[in-house]
Coordinates of C-alpha atoms and ligand atoms in Angstrom, one line a residue:
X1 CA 37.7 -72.1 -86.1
X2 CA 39.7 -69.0 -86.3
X3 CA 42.3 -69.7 -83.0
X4 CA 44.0 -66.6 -82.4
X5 CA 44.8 -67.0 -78.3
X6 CA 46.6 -70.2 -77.2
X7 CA 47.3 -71.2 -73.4
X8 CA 49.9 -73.7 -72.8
X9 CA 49.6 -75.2 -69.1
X10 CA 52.9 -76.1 -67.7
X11 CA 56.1 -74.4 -67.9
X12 CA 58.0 -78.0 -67.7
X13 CA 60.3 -79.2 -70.5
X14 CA 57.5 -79.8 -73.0
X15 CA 55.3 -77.0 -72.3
X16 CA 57.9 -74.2 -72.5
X17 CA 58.9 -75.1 -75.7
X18 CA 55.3 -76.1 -76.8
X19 CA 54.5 -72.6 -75.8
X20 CA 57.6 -71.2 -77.7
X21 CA 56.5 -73.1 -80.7
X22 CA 53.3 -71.3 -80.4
X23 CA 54.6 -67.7 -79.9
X24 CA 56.7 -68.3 -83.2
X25 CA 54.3 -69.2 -85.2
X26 CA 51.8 -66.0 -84.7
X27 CA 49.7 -67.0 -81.9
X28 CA 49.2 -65.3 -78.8
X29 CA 50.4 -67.4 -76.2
X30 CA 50.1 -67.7 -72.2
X31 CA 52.5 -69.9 -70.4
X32 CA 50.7 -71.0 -66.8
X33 CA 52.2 -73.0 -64.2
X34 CA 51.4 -73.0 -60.7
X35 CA 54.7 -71.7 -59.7
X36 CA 56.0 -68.8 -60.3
X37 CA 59.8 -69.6 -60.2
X38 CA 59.2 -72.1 -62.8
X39 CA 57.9 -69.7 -65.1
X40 CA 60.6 -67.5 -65.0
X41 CA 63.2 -70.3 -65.1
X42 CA 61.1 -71.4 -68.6
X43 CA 61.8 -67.9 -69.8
X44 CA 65.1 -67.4 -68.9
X45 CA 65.4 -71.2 -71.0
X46 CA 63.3 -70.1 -73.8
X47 CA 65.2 -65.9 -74.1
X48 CA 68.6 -68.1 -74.0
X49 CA 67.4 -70.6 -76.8
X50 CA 66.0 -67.6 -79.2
X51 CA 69.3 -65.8 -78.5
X52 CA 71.5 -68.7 -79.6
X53 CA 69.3 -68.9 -82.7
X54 CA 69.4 -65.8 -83.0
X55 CA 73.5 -65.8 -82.8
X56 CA 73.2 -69.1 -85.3
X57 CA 71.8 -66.9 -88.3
X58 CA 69.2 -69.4 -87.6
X59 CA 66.8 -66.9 -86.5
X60 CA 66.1 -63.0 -87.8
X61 CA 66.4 -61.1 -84.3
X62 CA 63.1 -59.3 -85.0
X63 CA 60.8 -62.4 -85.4
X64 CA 62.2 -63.5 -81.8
X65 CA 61.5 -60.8 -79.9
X66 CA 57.9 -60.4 -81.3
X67 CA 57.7 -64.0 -80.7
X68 CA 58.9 -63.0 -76.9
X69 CA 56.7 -60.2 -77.3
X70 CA 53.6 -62.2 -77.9
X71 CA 54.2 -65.2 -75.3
X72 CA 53.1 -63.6 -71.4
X73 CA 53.5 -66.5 -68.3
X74 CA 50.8 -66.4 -65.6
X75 CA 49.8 -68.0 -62.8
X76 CA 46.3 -67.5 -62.7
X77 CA 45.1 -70.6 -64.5
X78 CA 40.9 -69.2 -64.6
X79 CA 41.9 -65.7 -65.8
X80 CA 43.9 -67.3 -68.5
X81 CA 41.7 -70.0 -69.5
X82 CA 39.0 -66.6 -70.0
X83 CA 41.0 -65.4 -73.1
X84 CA 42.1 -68.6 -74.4
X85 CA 40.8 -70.3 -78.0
X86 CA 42.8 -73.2 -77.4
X87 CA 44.4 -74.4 -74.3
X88 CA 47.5 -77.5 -74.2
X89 CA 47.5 -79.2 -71.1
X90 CA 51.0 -80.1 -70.2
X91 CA 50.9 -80.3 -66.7
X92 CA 52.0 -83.2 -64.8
X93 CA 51.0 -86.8 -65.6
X94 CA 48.7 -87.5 -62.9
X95 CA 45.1 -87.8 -64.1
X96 CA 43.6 -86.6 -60.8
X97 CA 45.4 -83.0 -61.2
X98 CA 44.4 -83.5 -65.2
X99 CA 40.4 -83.9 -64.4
X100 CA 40.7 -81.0 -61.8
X101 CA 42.3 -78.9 -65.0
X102 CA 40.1 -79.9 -67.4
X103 CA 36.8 -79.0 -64.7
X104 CA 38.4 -75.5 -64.0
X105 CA 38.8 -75.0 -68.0
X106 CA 35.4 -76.3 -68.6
X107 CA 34.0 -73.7 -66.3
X108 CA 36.6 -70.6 -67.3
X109 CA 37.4 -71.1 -70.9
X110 CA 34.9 -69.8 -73.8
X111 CA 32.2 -71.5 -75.2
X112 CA 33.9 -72.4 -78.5
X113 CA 37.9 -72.9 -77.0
X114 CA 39.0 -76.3 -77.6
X115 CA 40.7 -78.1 -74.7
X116 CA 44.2 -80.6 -75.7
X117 CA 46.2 -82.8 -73.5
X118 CA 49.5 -82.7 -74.4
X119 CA 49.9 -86.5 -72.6
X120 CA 51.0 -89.5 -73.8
X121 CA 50.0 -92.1 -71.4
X122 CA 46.1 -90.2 -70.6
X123 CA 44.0 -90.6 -73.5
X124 CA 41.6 -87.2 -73.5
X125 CA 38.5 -89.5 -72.6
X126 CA 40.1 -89.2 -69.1
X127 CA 39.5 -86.0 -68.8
X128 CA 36.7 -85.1 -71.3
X129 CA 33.5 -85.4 -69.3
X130 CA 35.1 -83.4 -66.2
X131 CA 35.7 -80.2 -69.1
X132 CA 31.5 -80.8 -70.3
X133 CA 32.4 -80.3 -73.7
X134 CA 34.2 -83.9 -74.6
X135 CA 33.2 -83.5 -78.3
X136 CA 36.0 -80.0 -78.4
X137 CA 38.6 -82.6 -76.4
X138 CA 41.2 -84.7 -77.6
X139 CA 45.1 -85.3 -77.1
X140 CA 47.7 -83.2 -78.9
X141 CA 50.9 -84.8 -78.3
X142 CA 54.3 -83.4 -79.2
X143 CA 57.9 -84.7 -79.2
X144 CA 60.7 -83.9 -77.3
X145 CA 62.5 -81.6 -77.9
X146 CA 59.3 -80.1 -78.8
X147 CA 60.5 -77.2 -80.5
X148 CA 62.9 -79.2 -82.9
X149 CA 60.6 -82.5 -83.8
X150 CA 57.8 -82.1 -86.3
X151 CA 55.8 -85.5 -85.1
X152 CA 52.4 -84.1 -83.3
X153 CA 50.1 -87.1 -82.3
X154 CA 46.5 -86.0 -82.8
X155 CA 44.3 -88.3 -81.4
X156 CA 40.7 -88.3 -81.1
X157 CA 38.3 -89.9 -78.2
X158 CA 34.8 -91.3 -78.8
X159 CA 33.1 -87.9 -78.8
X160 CA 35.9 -85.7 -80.5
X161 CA 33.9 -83.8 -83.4
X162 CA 35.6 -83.5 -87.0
X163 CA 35.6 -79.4 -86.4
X164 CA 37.9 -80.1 -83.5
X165 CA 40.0 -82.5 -85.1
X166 CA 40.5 -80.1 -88.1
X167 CA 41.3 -76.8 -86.0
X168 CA 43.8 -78.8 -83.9
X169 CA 45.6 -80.4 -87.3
X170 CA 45.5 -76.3 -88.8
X171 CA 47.6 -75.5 -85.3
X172 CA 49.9 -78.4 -86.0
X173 CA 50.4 -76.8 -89.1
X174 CA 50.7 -73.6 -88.9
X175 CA 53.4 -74.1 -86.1
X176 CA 55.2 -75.9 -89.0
X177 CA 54.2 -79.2 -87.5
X178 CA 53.7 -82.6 -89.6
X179 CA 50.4 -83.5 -87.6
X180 CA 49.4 -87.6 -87.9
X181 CA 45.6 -88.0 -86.9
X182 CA 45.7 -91.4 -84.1
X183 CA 41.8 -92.5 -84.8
X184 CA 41.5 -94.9 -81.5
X185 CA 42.8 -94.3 -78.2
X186 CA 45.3 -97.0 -77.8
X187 CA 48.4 -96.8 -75.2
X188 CA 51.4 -95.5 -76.8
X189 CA 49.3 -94.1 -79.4
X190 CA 52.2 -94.2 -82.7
X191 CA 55.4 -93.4 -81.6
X192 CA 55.7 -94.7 -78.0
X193 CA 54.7 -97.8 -79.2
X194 CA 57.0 -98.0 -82.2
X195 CA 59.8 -96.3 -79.7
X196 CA 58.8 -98.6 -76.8
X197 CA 59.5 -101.7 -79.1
X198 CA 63.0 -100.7 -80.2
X199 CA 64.4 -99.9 -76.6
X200 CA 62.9 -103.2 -75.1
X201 CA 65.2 -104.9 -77.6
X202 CA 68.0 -102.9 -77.0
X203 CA 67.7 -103.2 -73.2
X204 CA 67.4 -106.6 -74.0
X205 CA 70.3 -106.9 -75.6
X206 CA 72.2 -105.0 -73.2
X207 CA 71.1 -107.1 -69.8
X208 CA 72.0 -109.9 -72.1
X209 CA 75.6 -108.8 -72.4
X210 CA 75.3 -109.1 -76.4
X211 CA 77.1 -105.7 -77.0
X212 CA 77.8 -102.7 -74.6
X213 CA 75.2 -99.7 -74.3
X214 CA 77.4 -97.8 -76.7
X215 CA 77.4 -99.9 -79.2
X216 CA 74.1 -101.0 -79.9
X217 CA 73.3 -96.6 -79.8
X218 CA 76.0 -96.8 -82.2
X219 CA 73.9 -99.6 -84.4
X220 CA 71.0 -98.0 -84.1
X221 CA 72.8 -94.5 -85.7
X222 CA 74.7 -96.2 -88.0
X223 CA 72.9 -99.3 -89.0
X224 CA 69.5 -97.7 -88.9
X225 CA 69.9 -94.2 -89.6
X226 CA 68.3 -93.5 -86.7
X227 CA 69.0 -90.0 -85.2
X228 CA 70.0 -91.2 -81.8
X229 CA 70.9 -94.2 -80.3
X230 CA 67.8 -95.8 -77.7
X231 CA 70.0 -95.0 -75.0
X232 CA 71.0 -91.7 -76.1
X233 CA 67.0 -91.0 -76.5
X234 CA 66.1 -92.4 -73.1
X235 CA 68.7 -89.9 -71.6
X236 CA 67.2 -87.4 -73.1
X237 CA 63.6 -88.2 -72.5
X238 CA 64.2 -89.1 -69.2
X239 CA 64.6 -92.4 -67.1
X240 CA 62.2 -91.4 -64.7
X241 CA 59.4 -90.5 -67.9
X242 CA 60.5 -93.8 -69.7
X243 CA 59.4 -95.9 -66.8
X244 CA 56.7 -93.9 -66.3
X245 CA 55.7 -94.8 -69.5
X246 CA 56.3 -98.4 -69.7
X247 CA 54.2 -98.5 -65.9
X248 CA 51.2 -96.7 -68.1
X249 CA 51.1 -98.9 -70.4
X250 CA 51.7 -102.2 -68.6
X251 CA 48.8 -100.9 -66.1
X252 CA 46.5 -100.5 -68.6
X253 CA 47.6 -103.7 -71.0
X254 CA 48.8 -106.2 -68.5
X255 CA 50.7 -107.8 -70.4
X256 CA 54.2 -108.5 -69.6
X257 CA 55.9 -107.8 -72.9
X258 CA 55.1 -104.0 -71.8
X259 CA 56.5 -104.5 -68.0
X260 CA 58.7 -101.6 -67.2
X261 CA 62.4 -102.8 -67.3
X262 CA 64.5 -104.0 -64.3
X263 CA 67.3 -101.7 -65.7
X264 CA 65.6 -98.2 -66.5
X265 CA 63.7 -98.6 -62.8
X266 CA 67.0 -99.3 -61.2
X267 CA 68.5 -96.6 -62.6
X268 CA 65.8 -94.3 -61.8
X269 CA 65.6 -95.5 -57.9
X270 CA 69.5 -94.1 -58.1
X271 CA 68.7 -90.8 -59.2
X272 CA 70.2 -91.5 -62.3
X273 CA 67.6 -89.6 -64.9
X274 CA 69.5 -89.2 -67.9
X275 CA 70.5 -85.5 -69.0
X276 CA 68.8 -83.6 -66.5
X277 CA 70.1 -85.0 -63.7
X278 CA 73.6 -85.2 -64.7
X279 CA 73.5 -89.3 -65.5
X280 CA 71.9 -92.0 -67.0
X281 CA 73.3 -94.7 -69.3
X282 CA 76.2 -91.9 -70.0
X283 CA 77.3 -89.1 -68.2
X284 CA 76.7 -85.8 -68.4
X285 CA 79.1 -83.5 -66.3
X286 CA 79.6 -79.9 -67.1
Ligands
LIG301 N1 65.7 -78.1 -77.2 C1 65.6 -77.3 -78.3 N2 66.3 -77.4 -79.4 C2 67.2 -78.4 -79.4 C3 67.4 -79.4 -78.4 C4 66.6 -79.2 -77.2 N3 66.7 -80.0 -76.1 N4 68.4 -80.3 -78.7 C5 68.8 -79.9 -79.9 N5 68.1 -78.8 -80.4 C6 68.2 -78.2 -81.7 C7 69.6 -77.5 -81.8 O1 69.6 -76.2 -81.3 C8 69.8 -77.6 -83.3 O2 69.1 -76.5 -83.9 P1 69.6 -75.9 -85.3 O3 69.9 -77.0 -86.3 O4 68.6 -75.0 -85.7 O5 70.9 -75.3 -84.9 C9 69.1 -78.9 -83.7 O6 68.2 -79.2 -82.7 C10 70.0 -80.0 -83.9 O7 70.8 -80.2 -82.7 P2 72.3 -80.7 -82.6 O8 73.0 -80.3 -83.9 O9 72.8 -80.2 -81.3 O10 72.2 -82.2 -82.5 P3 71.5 -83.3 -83.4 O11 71.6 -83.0 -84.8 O12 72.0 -84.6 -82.9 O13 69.9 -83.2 -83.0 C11 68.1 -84.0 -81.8 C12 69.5 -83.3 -81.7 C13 67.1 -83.1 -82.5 C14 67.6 -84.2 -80.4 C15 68.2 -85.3 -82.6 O14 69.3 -86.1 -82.0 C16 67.0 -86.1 -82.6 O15 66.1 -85.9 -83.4 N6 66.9 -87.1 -81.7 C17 65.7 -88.0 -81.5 C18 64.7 -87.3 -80.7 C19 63.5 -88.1 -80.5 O16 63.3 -89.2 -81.0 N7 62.5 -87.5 -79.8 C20 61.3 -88.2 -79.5 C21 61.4 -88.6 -78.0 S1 59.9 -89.5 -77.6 C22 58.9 -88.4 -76.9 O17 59.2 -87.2 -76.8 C23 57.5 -88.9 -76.6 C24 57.2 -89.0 -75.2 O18 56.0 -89.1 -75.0 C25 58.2 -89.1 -74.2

């Protein structure tokens, strides 16, 4: 399918830079979010990130500001949904306010636009009957930071059709994506799970008094080549989105092994959230 018109919902952390992703690679792109302070806060993110890229040599000035050029923000999520080929759902993880996107896009978008969730913890069967076209549905998860990681998730519910599945791995691609294709909805899908395993142990570890928080990141970089350390990555994912996580996937397993842990809930009932609020396992200040 020829996808020329791409509607990101959300002007959070993922969906900004989902939508920037999207601008720089060629599409024409609408950033919605319900609030209109958040889109300009996304823009004023996303102008400062081209400019530094920009300053970097990282970046020829002209492809960012037709980039800019081509990405508009909107609040008016049926208008949008009217021009869109594909939509990415990034809106808040609450599957009541999913299904009530999904119906709204069902209703507004074209005929032939395909509908993605960008969640990791709703599997797109969730949400597919409320949009009455499950077989163009499925989840299209990214990474954060979603502009920098080339992982995207694709992963298909009962009724996804092979057309869809294809169109959505061309996007991947031609945002300069390495797509992986996910073939049964299971929680975690790939990464969560592989990521969830590694930062139980370290926890683990940690709550254990084995080795300080420091050092086992430090292990984990320069033991197991790993980018970050699990701390470091929880930081920057979030404590409040980590538990979130482990609470998805405990509620739909049950089983205890995936039980959100004593010291990423305490720390979120603190406030402490990792980068974004200034604190998490490490600090953050100025
Ligand atoms: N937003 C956009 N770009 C960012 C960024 C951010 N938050 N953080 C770093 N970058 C960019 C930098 O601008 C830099 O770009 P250039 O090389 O073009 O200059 C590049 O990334 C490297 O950054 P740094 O040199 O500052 O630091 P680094 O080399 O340590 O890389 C990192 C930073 C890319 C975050 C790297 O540490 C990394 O890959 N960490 C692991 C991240 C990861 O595992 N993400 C998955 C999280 S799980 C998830 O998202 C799933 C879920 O459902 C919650």
């Amino acid at each position: 399918m020829d996808i020329k018109t791409i509607l990101v919902i959300g002007a959070g952390t993922m969906g900004r830079q989902i939508a920037t992703s999207c601008a720089l690679g060629g599409f024409t792109t609408i950033l919605q979010d319900i609030s209109g302070s958040a889109l300009d806060e996304a823009r004023a993110d996303l102008e400062g990130w081209t400019a530094r890229r920009v300053a970097k040599g990282k970046l020829q000035a002209e492809i960012a500001d037709a980039a800019l050029a081509r990405l508009s923000q909107s609040t008016e999520l049926g208008a949008c949904a009217a021009q869109a080929d594909l939509v990415i759902e990034a809106a808040v993880e609450r599957l009541d306010i999913k299904r009530s996107i999904f119906a709204e896009l069902g209703k507004n978008a074209p005929a032939h636009a395909i509908l993605v969730t960008n969640s990791s913890t709703l599997a797109s069967s969730h949400v597919a009957e409320a949009s009455g076209r499950a077989s163009q549905v499925c989840n299209m998860h990214f990474f954060n930071p979603a502009l920098v990681m080339k992982c995207v998730e694709i992963v298909r519910n009962e009724q996804t059709s092979d057309e869809t599945i294809q169109s959505v791995m061309a996007v991947a691609r031609a945002l300069g994506k390495e797509p992986v294709l996910v073939n049964k909805e299971i929680p975690g899908f790939i990464a969560n799970r592989m990521m969830g395993a590694i930062q139980r142990e370290a926890l683990n570890l940690a709550s254990l008094g084995v080795a300080s928080i420091k050092d086992i990141d430090t292990t984990a970089r320069t033991a197991l080549g790993h980018p970050m350390g699990p701390f470091e990555l929880m930081d920057l994912v979030g404590l409040d989105v980590t538990d979130f996580i482990a609470q998805a996937t405990y509620s739909e397993t049950g089983e205890d092994v995936d039980q959100p842990h004593p010291m990423v809930t305490q720390k979120v009932a603190e406030g402490k959230l990792g980068r974004k609020s200034g604190e998490g396992f490490y600090e953050y200040r100025g």
